[in-house]
PDB file of C-alpha atoms in Angstrom:
ATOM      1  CA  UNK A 682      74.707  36.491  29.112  1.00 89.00           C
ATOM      2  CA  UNK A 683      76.782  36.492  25.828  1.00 95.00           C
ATOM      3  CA  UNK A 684      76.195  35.043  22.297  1.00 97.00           C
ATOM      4  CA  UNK A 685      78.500  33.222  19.738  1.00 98.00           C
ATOM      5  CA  UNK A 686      78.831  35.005  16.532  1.00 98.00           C
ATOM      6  CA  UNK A 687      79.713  32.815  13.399  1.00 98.00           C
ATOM      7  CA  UNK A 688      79.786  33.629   9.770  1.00 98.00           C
ATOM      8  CA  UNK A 689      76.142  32.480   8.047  1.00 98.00           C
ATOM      9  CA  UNK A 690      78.760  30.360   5.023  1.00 98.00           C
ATOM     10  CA  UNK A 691      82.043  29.478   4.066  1.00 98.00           C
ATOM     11  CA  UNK A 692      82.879  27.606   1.127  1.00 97.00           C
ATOM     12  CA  UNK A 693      85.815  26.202  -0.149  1.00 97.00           C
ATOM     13  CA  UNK A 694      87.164  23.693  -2.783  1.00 97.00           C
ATOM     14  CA  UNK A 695      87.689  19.658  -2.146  1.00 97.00           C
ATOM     15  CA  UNK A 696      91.523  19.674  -0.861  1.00 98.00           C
ATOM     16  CA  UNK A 697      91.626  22.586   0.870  1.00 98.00           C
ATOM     17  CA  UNK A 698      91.568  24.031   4.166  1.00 98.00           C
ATOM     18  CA  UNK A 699      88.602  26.324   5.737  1.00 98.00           C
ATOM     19  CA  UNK A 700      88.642  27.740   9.147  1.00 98.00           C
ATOM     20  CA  UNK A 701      85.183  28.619  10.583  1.00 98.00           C
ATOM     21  CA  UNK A 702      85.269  31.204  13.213  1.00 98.00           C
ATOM     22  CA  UNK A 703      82.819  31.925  16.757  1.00 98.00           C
ATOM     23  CA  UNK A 704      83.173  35.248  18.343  1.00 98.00           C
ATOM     24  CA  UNK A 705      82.129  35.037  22.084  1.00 97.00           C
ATOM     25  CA  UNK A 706      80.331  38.844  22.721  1.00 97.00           C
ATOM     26  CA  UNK A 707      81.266  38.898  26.063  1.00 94.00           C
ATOM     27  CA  UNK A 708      83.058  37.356  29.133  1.00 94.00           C
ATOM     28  CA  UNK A 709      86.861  35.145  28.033  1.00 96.00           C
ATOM     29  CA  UNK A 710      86.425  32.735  25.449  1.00 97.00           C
ATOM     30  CA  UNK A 711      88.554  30.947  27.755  1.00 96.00           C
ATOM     31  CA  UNK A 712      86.177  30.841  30.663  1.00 95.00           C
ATOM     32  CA  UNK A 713      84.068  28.081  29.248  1.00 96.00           C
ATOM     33  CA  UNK A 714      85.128  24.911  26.704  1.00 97.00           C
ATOM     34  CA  UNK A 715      84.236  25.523  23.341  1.00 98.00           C
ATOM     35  CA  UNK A 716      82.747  22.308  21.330  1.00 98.00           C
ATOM     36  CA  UNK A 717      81.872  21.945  17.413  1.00 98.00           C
ATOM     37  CA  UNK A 718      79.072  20.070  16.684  1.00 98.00           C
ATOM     38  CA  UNK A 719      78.448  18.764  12.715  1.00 98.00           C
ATOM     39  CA  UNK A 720      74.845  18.670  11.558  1.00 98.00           C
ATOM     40  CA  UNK A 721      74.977  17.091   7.556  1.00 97.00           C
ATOM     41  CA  UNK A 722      71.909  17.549   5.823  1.00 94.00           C
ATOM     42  CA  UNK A 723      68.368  15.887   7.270  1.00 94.00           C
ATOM     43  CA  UNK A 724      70.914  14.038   9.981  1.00 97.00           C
ATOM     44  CA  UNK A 725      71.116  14.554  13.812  1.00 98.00           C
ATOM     45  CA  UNK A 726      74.181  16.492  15.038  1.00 98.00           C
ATOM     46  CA  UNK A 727      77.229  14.632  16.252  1.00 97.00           C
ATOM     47  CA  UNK A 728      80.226  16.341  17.902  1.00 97.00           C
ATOM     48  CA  UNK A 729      83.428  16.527  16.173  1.00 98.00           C
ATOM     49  CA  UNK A 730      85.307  18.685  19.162  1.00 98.00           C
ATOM     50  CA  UNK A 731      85.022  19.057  22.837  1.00 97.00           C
ATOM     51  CA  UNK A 732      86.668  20.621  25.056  1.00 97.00           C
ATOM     52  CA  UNK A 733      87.987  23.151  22.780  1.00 98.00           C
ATOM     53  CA  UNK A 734      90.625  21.252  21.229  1.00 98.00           C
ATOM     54  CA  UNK A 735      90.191  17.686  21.761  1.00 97.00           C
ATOM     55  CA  UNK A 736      88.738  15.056  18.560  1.00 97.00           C
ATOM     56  CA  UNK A 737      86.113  12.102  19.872  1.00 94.00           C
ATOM     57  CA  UNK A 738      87.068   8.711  18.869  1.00 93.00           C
ATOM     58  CA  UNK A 739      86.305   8.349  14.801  1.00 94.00           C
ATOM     59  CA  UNK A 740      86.199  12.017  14.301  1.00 97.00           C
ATOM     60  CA  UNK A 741      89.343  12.054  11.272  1.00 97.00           C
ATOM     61  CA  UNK A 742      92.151  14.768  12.266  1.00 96.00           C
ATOM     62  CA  UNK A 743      91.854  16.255   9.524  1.00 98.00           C
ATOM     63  CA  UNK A 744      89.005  18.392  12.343  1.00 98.00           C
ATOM     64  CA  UNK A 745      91.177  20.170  14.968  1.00 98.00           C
ATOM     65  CA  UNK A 746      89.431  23.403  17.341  1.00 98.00           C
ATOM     66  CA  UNK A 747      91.294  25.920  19.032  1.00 98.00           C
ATOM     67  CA  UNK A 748      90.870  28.746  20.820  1.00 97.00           C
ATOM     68  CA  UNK A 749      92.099  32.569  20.286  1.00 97.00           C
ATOM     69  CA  UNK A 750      92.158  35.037  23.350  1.00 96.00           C
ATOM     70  CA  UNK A 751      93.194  38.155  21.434  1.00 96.00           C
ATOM     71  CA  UNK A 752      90.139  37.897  19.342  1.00 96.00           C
ATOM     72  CA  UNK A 753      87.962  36.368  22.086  1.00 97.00           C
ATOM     73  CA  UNK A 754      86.750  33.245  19.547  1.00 98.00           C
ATOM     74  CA  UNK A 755      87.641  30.162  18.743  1.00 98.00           C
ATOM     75  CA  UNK A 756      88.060  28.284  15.410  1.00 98.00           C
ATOM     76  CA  UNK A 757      87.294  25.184  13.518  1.00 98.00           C
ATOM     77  CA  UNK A 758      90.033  24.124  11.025  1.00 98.00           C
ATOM     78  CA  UNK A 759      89.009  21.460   8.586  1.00 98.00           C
ATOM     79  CA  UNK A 760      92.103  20.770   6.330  1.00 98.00           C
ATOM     80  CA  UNK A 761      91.919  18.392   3.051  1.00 98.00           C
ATOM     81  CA  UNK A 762      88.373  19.044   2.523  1.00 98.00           C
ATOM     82  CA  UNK A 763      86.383  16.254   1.059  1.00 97.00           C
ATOM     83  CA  UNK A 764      82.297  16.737  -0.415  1.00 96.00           C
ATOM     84  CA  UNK A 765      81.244  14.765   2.621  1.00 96.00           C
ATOM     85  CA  UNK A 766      82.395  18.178   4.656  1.00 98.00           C
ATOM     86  CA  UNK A 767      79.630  19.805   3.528  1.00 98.00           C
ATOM     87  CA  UNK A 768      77.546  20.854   6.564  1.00 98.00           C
ATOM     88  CA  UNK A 769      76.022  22.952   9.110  1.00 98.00           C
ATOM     89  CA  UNK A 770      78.604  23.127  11.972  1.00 98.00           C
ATOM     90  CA  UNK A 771      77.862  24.699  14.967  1.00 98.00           C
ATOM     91  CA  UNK A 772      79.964  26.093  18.483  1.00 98.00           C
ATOM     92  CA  UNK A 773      78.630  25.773  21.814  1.00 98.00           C
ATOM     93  CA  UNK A 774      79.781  26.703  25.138  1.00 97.00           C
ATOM     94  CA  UNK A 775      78.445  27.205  28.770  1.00 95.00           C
ATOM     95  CA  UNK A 776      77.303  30.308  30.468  1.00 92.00           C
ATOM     96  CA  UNK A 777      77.384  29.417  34.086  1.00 90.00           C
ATOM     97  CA  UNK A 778      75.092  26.016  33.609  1.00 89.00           C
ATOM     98  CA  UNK A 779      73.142  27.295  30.666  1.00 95.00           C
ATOM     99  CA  UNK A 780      74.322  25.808  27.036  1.00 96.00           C
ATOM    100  CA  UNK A 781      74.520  28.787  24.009  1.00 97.00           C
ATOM    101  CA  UNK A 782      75.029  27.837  20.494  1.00 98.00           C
ATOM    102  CA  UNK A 783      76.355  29.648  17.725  1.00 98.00           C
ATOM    103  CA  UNK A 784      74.104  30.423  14.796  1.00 98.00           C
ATOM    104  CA  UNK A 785      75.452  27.912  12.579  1.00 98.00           C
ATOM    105  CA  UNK A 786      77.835  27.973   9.560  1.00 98.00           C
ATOM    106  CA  UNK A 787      76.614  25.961   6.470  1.00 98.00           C
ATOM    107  CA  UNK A 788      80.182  24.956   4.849  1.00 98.00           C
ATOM    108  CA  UNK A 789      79.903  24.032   1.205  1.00 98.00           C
ATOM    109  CA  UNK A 790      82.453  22.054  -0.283  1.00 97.00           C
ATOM    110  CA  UNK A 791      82.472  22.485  -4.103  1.00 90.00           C
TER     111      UNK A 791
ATOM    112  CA  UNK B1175      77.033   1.412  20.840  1.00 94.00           C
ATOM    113  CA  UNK B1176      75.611   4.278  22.153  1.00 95.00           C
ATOM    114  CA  UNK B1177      71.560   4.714  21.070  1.00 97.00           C
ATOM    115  CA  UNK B1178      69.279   7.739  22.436  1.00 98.00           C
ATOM    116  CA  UNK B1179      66.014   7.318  20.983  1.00 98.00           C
ATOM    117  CA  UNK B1180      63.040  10.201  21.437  1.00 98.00           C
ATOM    118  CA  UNK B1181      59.528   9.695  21.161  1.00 98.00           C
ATOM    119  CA  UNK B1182      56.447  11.847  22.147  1.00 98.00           C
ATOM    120  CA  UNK B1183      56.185  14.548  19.303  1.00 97.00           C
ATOM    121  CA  UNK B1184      53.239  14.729  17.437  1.00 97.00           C
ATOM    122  CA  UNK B1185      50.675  17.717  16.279  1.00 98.00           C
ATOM    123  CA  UNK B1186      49.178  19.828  19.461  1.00 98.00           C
ATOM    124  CA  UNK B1187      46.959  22.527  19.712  1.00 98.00           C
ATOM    125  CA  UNK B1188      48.671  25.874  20.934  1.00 98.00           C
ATOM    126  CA  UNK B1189      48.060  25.582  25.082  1.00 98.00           C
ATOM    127  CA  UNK B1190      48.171  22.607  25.179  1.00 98.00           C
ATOM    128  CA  UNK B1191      50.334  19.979  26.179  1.00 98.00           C
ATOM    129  CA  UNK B1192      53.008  17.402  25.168  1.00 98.00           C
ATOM    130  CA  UNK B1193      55.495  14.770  27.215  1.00 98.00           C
ATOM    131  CA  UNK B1194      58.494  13.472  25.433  1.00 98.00           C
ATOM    132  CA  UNK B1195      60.674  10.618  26.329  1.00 98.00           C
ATOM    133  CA  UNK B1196      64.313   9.504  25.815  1.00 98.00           C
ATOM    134  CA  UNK B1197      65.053   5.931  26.048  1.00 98.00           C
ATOM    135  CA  UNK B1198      68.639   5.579  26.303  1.00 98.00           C
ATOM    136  CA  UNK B1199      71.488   2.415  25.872  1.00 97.00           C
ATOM    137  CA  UNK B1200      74.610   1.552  25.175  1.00 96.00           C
ATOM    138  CA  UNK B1201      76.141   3.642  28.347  1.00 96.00           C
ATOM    139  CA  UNK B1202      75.913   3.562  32.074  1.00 97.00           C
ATOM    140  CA  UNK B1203      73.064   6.496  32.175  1.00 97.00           C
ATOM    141  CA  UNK B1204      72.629   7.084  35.804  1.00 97.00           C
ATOM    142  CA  UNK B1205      76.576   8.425  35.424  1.00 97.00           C
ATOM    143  CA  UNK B1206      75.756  11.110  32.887  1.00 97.00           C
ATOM    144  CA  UNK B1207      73.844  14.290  32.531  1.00 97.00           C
ATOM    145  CA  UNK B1208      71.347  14.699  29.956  1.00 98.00           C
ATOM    146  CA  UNK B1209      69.814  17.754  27.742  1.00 98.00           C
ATOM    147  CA  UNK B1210      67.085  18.874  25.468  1.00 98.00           C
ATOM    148  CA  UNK B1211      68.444  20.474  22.404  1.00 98.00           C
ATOM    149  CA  UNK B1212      65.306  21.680  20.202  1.00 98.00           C
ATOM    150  CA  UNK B1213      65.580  23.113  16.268  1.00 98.00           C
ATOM    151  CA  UNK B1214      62.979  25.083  14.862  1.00 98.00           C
ATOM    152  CA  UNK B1215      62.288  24.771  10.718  1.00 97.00           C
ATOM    153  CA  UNK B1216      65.392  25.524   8.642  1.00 96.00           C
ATOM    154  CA  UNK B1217      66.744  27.220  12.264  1.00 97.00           C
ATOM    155  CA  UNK B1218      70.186  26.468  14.580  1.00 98.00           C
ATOM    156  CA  UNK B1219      70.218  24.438  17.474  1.00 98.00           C
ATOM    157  CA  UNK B1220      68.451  26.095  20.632  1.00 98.00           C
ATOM    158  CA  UNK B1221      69.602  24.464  24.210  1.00 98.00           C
ATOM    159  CA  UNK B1222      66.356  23.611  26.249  1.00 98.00           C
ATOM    160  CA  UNK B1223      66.996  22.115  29.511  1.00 98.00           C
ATOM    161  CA  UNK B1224      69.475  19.972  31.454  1.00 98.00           C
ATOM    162  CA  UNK B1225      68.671  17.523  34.265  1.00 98.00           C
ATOM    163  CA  UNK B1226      72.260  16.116  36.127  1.00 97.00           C
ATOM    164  CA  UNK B1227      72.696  12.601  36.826  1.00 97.00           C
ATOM    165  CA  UNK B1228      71.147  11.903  40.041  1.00 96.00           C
ATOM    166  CA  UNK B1229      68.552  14.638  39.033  1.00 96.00           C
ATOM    167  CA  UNK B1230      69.626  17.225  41.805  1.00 97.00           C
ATOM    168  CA  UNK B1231      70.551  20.377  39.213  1.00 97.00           C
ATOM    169  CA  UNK B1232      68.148  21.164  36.970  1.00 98.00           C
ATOM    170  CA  UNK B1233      68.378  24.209  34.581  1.00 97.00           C
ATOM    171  CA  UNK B1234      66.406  25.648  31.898  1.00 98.00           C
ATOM    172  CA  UNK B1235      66.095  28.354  28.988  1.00 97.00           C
ATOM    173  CA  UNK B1236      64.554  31.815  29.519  1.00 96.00           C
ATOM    174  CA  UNK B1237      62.205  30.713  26.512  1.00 97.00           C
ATOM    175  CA  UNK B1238      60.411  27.672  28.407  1.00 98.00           C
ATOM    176  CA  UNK B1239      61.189  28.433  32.353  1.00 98.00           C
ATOM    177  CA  UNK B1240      58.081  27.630  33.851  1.00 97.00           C
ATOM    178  CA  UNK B1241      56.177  25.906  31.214  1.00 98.00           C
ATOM    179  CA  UNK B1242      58.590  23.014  30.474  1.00 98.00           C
ATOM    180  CA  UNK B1243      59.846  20.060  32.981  1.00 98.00           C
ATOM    181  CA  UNK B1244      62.887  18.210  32.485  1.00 98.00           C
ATOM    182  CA  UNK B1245      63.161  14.685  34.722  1.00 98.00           C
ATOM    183  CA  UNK B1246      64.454  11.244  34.504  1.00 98.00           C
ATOM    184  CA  UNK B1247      64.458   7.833  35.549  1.00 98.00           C
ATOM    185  CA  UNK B1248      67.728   5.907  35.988  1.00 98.00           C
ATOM    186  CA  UNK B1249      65.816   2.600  36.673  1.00 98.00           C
ATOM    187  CA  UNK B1250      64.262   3.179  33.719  1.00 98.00           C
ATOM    188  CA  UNK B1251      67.629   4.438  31.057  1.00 98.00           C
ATOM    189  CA  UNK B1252      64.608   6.999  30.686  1.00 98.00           C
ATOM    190  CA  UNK B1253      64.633  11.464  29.985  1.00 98.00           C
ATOM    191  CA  UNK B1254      61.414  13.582  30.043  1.00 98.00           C
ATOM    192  CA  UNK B1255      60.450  16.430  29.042  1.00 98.00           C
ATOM    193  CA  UNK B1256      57.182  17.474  29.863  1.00 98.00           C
ATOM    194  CA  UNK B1257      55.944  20.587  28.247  1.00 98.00           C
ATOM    195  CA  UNK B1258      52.983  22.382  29.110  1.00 98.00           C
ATOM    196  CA  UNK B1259      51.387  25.733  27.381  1.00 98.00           C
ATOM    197  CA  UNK B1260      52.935  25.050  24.451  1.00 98.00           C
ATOM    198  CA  UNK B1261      53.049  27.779  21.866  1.00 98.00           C
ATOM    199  CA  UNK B1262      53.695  28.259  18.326  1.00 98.00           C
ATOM    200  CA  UNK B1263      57.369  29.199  18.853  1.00 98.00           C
ATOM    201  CA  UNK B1264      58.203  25.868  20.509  1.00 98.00           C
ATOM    202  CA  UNK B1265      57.229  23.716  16.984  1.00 98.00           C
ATOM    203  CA  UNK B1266      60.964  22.509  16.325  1.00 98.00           C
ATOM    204  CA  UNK B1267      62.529  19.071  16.425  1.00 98.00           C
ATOM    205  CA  UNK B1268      63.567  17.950  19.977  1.00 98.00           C
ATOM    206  CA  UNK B1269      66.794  16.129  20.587  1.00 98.00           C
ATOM    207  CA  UNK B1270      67.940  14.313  23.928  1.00 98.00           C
ATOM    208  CA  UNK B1271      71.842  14.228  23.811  1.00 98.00           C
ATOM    209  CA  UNK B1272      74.313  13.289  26.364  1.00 97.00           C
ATOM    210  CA  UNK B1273      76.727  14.149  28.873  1.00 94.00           C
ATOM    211  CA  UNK B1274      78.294  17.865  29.301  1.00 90.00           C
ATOM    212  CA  UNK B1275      79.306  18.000  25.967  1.00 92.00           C
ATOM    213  CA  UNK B1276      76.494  16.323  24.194  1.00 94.00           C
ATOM    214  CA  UNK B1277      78.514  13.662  23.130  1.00 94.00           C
ATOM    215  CA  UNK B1278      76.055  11.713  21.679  1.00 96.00           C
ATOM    216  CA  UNK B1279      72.316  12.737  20.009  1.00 97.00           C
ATOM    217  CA  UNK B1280      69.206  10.562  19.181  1.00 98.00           C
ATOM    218  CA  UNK B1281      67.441  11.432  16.267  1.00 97.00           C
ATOM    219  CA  UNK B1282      65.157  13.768  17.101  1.00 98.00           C
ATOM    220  CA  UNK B1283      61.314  14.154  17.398  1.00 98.00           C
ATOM    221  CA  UNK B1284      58.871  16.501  15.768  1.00 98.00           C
ATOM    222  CA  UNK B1285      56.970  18.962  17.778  1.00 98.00           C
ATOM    223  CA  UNK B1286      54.319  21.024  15.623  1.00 98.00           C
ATOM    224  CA  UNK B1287      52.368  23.181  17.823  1.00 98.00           C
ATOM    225  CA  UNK B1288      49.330  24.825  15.524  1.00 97.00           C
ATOM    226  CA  UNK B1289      45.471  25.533  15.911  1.00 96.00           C
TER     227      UNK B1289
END
């Protein structure tokens, strides 16, 4: 078993860029796709990555995932940042069948 | 468009039980897998259970093996969850969401489990 380990907040001004980070504990972060999941407040989640890297239809590309090996984690990168940002965002991969989620990073845009 | 749409959650008594449902349109949903995705009070998101599409892999968390029971009907666009012994622990909202990567989520329904 292994957790993902992401910082509790991040916050960063309306144009800029913020990276928010998930730390796999154990086992390759490239074992398993990583996906990013946005959660604004009192909504359902919807899922602005997959697959580590890859952007559903609508989701703006100003959202791109990747994934580091050297630091076992991967990353979402939200560049231009606009108030409508501000949310929980969450990573989740697979261990053997079983989904884990990160903790959750609240991102506040101000 | 794609609409998941949960049902079932109410106020129960701590032991006792609770079925939810999952009507689903908008996709073929025999072709996907489906999951229960559960969020406790001011909490992250806590994977539940996953059924496949022709229902012949089922898994489950360590936290409700044994008391909860994930099934579906294709004829029916329909998920389940049945949950049984339910404790305090398990009040959260429960989400049905789609596919491997939970590509799409309903909007939730509220299970409160207190005497």
């Amino acid at each position: 078993n292994f957790m993902l380990t992401q910082p509790h907040s991040v916050s960063e001004s309306p144009g800029k860029t913020v990276t928010i980070s998930c730390t796999r504990s154990s086992g390759s972060i490239a074992s398993n796709y990583v996906q990013w999941y946005q959660q604004r407040p009192g909504s359902s989640p919807t899922t602005v990555i997959y697959e580590d890297n890859q952007r559903p239809s609508g989701v703006p590309d100003r959202f791109s995932g990747s994934i580091d090996s050297s630091s076992n984690s991967a990353s979402l990168t939200i560049s231009g940042l606009k108030t409508e940002d501000e949310a929980d965002y969450y990573c989740q991969s697979y261990d053997s069948s079983n989904q884990v989620f990160g903790g959750g990073t609240k991102l506040t845009v101000l | 468009e794609v609409q998941l749409v949960e049902s079932g959650g109410g106020l129960v008594k701590p032991g006792g039980s609770l079925r939810l449902s999952c009507a689903a349109s908008g996709f073929t949903f025999s072709s996907y897998s489906m999951n229960w995705v559960r969020q406790a009070p001011g909490k992250g998101l806590e994977w539940v259970s996953s059924i496949s599409s022709s229902s012949s892999y089922i898994y489950y968390a360590d936290s409700v093996k044994g008391r909860f029971t994930i099934s579906r009907d294709n004829a029916k666009n329909s998920l389940y969850l049945q949950m049984n012994s339910l404790r305090a622990e398990d009040t959260a909202v429960y989400y049905c969401a789609s596919g491997s990567y939970n590509d799409y989520w309903g909007q939730g329904t509220l299970v409160t489990v207190s005497s």
